[in-house]
Short mmCIF file of N, CA, C and O in Angstrom, two decimals:
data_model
loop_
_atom_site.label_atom_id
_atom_site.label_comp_id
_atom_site.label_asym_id
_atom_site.label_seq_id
_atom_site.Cartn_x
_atom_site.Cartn_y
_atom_site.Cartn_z
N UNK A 292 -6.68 -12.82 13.39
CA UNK A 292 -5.59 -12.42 12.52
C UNK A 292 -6.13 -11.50 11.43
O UNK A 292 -7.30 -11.58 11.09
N UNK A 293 -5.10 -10.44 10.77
CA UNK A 293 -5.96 -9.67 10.30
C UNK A 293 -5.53 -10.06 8.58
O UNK A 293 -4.34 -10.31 8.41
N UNK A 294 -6.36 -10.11 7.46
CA UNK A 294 -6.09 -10.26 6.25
C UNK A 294 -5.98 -8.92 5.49
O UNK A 294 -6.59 -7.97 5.98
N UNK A 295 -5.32 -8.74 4.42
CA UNK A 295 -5.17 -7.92 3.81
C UNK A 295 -5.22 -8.35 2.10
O UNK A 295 -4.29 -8.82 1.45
N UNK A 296 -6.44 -8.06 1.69
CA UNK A 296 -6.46 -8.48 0.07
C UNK A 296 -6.06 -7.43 -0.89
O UNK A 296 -6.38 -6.25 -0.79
N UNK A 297 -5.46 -7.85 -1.64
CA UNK A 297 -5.14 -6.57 -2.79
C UNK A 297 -5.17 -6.93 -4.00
O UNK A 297 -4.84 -8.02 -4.47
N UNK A 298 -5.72 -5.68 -4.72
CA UNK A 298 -6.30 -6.11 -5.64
C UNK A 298 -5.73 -4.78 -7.05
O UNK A 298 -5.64 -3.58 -6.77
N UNK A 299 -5.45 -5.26 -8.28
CA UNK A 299 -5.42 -3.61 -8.86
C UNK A 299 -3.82 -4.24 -9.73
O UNK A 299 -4.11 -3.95 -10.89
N UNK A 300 -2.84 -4.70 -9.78
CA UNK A 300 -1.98 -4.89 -10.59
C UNK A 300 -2.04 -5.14 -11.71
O UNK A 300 -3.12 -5.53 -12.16
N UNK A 301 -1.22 -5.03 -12.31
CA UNK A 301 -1.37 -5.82 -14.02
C UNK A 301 0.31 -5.48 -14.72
O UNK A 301 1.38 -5.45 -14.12
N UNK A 302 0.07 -5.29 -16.03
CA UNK A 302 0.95 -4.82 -16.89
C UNK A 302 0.37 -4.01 -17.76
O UNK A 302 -0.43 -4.43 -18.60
N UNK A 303 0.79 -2.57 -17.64
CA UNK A 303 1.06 -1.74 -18.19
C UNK A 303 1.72 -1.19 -18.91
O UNK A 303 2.90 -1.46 -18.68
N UNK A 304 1.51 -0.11 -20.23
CA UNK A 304 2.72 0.21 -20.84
C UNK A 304 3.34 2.01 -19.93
O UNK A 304 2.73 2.42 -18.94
N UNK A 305 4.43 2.73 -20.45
CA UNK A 305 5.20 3.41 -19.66
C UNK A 305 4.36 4.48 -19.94
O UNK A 305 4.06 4.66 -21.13
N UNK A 306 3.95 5.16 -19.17
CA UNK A 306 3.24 6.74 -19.19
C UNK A 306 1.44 6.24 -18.57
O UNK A 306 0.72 7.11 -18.08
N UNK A 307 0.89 4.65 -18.73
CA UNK A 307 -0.29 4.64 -18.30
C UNK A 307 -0.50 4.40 -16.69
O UNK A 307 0.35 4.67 -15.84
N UNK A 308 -1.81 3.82 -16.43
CA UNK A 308 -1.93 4.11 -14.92
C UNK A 308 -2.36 3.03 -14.35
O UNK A 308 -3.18 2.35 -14.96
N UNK A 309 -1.97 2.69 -13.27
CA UNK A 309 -2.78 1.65 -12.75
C UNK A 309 -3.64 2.38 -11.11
O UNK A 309 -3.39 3.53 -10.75
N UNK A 310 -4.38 1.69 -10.52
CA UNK A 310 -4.93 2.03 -9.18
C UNK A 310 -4.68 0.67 -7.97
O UNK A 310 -5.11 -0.39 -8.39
N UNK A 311 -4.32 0.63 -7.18
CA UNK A 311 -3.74 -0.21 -6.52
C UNK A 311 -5.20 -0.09 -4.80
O UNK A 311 -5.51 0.86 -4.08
N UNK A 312 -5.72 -1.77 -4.83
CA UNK A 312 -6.65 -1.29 -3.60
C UNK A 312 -6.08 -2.78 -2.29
O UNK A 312 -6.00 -4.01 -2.34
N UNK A 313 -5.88 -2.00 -1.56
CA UNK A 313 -6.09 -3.48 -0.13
C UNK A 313 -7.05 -3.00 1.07
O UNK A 313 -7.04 -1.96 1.72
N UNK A 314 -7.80 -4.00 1.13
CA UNK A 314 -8.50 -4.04 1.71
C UNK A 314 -8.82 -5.10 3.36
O UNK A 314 -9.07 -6.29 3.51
N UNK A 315 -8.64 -3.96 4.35
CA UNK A 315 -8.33 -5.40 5.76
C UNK A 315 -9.48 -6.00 6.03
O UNK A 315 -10.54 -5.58 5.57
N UNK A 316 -9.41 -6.92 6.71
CA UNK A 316 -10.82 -7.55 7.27
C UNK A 316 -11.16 -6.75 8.24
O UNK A 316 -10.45 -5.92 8.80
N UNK A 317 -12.69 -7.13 8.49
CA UNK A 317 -13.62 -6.01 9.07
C UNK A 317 -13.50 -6.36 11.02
O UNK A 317 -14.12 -5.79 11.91
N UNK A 318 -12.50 -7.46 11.14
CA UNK A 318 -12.34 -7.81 12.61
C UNK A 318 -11.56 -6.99 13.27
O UNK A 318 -11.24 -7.14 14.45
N UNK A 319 -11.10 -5.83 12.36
CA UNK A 319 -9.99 -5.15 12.91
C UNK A 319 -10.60 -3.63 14.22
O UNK A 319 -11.58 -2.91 14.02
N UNK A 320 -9.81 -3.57 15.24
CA UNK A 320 -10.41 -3.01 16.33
C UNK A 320 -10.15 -1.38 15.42
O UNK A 320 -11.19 -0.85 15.03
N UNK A 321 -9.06 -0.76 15.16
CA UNK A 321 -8.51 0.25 15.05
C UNK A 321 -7.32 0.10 14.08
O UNK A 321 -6.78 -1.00 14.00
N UNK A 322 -6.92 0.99 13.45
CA UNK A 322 -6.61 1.14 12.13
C UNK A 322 -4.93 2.36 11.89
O UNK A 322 -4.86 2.93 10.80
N UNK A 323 -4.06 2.54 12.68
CA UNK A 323 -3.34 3.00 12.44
C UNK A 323 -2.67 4.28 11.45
O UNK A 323 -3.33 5.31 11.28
N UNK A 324 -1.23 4.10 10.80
CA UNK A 324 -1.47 4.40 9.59
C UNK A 324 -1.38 2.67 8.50
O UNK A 324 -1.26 1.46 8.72
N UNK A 325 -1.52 3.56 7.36
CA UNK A 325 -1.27 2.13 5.93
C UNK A 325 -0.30 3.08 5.12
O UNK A 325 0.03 4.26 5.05
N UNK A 326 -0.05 1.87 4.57
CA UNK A 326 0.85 1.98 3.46
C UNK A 326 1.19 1.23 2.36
O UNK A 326 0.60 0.15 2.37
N UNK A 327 2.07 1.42 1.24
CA UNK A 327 2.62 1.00 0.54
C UNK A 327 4.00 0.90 0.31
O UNK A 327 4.74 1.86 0.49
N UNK A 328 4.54 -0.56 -0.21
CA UNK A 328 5.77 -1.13 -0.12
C UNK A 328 5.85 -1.47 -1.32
O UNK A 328 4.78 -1.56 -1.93
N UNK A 329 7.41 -1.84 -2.22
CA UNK A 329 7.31 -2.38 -3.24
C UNK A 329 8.87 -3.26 -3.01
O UNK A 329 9.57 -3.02 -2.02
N UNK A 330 9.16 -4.00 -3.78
CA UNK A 330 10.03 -4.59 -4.56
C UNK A 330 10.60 -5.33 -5.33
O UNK A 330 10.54 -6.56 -5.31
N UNK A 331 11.44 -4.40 -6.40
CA UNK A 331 11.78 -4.66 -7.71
C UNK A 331 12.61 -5.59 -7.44
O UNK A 331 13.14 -5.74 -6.34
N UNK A 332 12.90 -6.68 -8.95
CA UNK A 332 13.60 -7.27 -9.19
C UNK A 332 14.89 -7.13 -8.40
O UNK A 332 15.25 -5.95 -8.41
N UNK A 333 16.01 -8.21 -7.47
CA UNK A 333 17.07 -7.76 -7.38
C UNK A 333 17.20 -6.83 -6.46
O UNK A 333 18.27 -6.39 -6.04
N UNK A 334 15.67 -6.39 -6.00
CA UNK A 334 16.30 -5.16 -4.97
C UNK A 334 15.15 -5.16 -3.22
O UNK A 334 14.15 -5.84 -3.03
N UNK A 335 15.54 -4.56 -2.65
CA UNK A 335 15.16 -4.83 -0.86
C UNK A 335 13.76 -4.32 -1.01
O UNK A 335 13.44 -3.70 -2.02
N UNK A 336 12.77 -4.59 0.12
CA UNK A 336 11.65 -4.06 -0.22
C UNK A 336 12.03 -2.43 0.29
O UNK A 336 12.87 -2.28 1.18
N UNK A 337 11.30 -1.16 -0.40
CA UNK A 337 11.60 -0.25 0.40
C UNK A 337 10.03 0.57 -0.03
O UNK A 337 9.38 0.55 -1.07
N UNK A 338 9.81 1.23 1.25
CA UNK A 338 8.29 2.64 0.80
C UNK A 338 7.97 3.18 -0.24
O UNK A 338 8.81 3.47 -1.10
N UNK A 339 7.20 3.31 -0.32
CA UNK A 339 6.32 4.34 -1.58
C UNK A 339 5.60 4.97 -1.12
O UNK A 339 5.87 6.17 -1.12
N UNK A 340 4.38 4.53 -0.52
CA UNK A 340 3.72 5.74 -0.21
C UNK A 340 2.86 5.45 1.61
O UNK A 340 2.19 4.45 1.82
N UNK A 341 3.09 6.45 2.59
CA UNK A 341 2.28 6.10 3.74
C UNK A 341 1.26 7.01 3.95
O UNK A 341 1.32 7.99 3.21
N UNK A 342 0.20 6.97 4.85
CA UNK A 342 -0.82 7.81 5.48
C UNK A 342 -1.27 7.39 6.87
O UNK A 342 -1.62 6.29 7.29
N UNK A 343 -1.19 8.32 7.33
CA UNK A 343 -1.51 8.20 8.86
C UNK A 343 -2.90 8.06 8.89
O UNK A 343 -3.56 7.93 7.86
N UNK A 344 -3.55 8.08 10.46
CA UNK A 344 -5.27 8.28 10.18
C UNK A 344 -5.66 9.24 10.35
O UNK A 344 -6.89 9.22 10.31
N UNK A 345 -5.13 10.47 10.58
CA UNK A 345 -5.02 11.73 10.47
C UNK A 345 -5.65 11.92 8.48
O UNK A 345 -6.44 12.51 7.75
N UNK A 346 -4.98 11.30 8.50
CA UNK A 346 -4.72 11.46 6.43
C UNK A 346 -3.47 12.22 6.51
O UNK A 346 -4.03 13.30 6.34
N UNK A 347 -2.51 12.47 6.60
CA UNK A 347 -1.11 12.83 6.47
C UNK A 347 -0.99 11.76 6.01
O UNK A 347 -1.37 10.63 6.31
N UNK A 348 0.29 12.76 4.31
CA UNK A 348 0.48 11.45 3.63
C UNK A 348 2.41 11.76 3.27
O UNK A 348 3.06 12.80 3.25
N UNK A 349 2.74 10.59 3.08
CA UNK A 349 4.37 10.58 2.50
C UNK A 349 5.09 9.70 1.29
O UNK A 349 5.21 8.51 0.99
N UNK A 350 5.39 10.61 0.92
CA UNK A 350 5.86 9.47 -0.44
C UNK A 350 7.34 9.45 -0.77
O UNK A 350 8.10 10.40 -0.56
N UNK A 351 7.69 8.32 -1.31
CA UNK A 351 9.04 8.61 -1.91
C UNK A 351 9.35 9.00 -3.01
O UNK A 351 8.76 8.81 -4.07
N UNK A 352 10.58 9.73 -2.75
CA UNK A 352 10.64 11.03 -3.60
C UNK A 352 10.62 10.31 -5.01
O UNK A 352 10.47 11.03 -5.99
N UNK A 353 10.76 9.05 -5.17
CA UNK A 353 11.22 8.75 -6.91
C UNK A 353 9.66 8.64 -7.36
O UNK A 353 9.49 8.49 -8.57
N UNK A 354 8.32 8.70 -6.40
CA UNK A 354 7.18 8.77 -7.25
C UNK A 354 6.33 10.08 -6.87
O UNK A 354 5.16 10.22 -7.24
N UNK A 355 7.07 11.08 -6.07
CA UNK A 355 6.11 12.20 -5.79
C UNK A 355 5.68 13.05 -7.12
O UNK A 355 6.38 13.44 -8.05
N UNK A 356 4.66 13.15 -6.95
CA UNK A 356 3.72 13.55 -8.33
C UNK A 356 3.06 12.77 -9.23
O UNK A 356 2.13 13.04 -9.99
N UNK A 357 3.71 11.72 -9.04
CA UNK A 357 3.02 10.74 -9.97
C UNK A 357 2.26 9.83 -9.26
O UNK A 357 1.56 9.14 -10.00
N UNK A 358 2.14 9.56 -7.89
CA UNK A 358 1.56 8.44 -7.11
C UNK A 358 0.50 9.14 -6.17
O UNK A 358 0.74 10.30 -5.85
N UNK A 359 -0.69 8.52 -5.70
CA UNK A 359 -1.29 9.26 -4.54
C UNK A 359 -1.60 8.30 -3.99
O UNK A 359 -1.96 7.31 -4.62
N UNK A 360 -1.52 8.36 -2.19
CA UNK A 360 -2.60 7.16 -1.63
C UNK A 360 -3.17 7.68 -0.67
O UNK A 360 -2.71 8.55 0.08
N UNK A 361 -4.42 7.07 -0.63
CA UNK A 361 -5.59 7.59 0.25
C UNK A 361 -6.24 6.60 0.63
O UNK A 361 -5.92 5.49 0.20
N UNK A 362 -7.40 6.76 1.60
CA UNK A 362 -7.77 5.46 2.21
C UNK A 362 -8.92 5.93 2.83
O UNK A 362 -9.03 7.04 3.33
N UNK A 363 -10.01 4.87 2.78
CA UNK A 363 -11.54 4.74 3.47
C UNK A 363 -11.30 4.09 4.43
O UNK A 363 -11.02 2.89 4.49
N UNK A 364 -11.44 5.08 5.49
CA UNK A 364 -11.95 4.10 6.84
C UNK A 364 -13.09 3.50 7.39
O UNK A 364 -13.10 2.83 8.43
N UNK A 365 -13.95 3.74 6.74
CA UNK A 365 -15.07 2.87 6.59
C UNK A 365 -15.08 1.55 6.18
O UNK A 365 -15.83 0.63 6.52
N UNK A 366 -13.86 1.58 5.16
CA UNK A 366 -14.29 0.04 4.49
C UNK A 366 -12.79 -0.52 4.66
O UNK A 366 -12.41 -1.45 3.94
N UNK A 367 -11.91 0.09 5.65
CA UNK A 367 -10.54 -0.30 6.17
C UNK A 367 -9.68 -0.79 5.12
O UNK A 367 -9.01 -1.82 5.04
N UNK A 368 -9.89 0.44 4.16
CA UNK A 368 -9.42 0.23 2.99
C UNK A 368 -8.50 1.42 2.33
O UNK A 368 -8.81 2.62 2.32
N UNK A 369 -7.07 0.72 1.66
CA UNK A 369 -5.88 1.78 1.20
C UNK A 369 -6.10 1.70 -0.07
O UNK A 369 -6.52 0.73 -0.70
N UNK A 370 -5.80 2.80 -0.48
CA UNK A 370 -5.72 2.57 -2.16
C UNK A 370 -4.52 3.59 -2.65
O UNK A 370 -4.17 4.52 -1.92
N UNK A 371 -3.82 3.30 -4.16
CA UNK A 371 -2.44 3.87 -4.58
C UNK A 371 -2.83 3.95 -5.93
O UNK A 371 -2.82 3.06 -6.79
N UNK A 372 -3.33 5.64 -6.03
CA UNK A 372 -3.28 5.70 -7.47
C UNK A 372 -1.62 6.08 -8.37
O UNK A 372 -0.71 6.83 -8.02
N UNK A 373 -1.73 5.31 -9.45
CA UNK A 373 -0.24 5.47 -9.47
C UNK A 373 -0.45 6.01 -11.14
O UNK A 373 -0.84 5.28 -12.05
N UNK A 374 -0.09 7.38 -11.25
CA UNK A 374 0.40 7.74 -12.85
C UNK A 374 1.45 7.83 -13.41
O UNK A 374 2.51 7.62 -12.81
N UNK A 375 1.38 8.23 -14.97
CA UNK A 375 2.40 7.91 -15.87
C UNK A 375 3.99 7.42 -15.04
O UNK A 375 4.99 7.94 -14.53
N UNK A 376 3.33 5.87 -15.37
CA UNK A 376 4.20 5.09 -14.66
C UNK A 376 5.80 4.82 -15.28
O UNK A 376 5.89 5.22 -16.44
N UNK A 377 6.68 4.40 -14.90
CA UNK A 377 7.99 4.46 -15.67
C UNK A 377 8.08 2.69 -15.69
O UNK A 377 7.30 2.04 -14.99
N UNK A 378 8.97 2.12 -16.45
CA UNK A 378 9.77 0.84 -16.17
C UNK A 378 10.24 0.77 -14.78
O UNK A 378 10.46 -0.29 -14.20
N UNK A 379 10.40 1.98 -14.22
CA UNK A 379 11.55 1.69 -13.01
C UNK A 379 10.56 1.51 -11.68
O UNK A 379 11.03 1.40 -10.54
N UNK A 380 9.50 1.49 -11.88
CA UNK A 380 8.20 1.35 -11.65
C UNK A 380 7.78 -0.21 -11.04
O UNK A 380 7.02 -0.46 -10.10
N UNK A 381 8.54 -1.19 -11.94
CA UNK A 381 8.02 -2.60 -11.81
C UNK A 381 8.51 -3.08 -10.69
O UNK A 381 9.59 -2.71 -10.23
N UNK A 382 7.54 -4.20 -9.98
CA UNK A 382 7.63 -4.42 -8.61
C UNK A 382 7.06 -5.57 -8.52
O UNK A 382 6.66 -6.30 -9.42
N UNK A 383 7.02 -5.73 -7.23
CA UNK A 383 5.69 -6.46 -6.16
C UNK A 383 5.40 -5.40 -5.33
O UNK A 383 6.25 -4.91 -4.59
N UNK A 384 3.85 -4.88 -5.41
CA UNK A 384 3.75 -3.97 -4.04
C UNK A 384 3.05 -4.76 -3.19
O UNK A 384 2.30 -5.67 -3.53
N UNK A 385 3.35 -4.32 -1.79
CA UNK A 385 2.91 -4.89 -0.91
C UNK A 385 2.15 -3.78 0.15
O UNK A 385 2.93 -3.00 0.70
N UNK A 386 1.01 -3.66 0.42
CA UNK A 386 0.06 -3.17 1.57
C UNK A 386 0.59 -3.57 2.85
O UNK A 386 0.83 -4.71 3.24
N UNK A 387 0.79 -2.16 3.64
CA UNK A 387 1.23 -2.38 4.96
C UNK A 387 0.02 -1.96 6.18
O UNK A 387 -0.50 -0.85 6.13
N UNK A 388 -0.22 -2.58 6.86
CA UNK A 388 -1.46 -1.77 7.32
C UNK A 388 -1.02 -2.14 9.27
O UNK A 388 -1.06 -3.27 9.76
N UNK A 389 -0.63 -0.85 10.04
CA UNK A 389 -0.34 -0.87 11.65
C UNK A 389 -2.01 -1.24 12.17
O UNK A 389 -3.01 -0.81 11.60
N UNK A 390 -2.00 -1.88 13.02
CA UNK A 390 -3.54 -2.09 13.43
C UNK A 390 -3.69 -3.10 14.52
O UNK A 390 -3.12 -4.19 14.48
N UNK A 391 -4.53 -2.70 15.56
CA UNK A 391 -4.62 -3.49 16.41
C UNK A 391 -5.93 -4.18 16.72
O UNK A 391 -6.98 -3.55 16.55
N UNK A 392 -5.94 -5.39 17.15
CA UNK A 392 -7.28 -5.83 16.75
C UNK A 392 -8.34 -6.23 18.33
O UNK A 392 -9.24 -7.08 18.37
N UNK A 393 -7.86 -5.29 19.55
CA UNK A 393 -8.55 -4.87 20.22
C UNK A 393 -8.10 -3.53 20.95
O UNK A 393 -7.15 -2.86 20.53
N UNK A 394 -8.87 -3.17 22.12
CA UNK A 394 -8.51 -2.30 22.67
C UNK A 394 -7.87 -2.76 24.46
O UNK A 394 -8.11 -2.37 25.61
N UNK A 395 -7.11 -3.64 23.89
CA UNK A 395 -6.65 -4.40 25.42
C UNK A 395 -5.12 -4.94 24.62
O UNK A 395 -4.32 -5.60 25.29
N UNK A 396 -4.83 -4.63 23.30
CA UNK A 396 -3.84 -4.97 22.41
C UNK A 396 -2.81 -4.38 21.77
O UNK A 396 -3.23 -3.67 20.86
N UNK A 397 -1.51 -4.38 21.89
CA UNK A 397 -0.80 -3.31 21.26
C UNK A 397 -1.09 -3.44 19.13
O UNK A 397 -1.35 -4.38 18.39
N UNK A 398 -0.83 -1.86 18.91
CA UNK A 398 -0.75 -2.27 17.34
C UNK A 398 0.64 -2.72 16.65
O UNK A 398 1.78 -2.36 16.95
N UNK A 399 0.20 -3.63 15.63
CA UNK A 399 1.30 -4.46 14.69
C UNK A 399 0.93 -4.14 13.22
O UNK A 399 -0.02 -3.51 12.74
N UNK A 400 2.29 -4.96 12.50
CA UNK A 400 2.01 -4.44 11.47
C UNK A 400 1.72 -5.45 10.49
O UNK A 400 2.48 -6.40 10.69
N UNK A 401 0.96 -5.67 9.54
CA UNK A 401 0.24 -6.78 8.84
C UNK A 401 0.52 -6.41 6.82
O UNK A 401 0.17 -5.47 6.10
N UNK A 402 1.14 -7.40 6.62
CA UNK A 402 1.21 -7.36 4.98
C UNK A 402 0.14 -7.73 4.20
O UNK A 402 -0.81 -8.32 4.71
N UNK A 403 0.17 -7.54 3.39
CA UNK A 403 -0.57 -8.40 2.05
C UNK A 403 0.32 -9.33 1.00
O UNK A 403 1.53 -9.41 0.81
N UNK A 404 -0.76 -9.98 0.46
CA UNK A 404 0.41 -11.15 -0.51
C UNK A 404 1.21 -10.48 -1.48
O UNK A 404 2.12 -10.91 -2.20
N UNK A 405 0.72 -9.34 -1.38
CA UNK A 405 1.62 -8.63 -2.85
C UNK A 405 1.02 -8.84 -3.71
O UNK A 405 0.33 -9.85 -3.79
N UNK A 406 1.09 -7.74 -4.85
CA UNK A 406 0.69 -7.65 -6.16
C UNK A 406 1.49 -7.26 -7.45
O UNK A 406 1.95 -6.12 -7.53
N UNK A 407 1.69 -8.21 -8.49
CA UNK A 407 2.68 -7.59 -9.37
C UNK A 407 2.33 -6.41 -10.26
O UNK A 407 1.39 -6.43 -11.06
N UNK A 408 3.19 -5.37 -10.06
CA UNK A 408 2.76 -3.93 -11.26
C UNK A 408 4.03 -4.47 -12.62
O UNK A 408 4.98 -5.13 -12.21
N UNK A 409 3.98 -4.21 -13.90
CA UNK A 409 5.00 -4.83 -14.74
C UNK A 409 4.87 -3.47 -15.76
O UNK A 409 4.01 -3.51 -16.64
N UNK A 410 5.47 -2.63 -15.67
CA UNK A 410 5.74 -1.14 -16.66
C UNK A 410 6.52 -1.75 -18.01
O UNK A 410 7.72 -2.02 -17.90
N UNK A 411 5.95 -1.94 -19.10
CA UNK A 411 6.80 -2.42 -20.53
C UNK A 411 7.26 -0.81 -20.80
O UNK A 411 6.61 0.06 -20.22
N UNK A 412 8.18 -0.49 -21.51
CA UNK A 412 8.82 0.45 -21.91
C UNK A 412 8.31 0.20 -23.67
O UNK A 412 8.72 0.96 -24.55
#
C-alpha cells in the first residue's frame, strides 16, 4: 500500500507563504502524475494544482500566479509552493499521487491525511 506523508501547513497571515511537501513511500513501482487538492470549510474537495511526469503543470485559475508545484522523482516527492496567500486560501490540502506499485498492476490513485493551511486576514 502506498503512504503519502505531508508535511508544510500551519497558519499564516494574508500576503505570507507557506511550502507544502508529500512525500510517497519508496515501494512505489512508477509514479504517474501528483497533485494537489484542497477543502475549505463548507465546501467539496476541488484541484489546485497537478503535474504530470512529463512536468506539465495545471493550476486553478483562483491560484495561478501565486501557487507552483513541482516534484522530485527521485525522492517520489510533490511539493506546492504557495504565495501571498489570501483568507480564501484556508483549507485542508490533500496530496494526490496516480501510481502503480508494480509493473503487472494498473495505476490508482492514493491520498494523504491532509494538512491544514489557516490564512488570518
Amino acid at each position: 500500500q502506498v503512504q503519502l506523508v505531508e508535511s508544510g501547513g500551519g497558519l499564516v497571515q494574508a500576503g505570507g507563504s507557506l511550502r507544502l511537501s508529500c512525500a510517497a513511500s519508496q515501494s512505489i513501482f512508477s509514479i504517474n502524475a501528483m497533485g494537489w487538492y484542497r477543502q475549505g470549510p463548507g465546501k467539496e474537495r476541488e484541484p489546485v494544482a497537478t503535474i504530470t511526469s512529463g512536468g506539465s503543470t495545471n493550476y486553478a485559475d483562483s491560484v495561478k500566479g501565486r501557487f507552483t508545484i513541482s516534484r522530485d522523482n527521485a525522492k517520489n516527492t510533490v511539493y506546492l509552493q504557495m504565495n501571498n496567500l489570501k483568507p480564501e486560501d484556508t483549507a485542508v490540502y490533500y496530496c494526490n499521487v496516480n501510481a502503480r506499485l508494480s509493473p503487472f498492476r494498473g495505476y490508482q490513485n492514493y491520498w494523504g491525511q491532509g494538512t491544514q493551511v489557516t490564512v488570518s486576514s
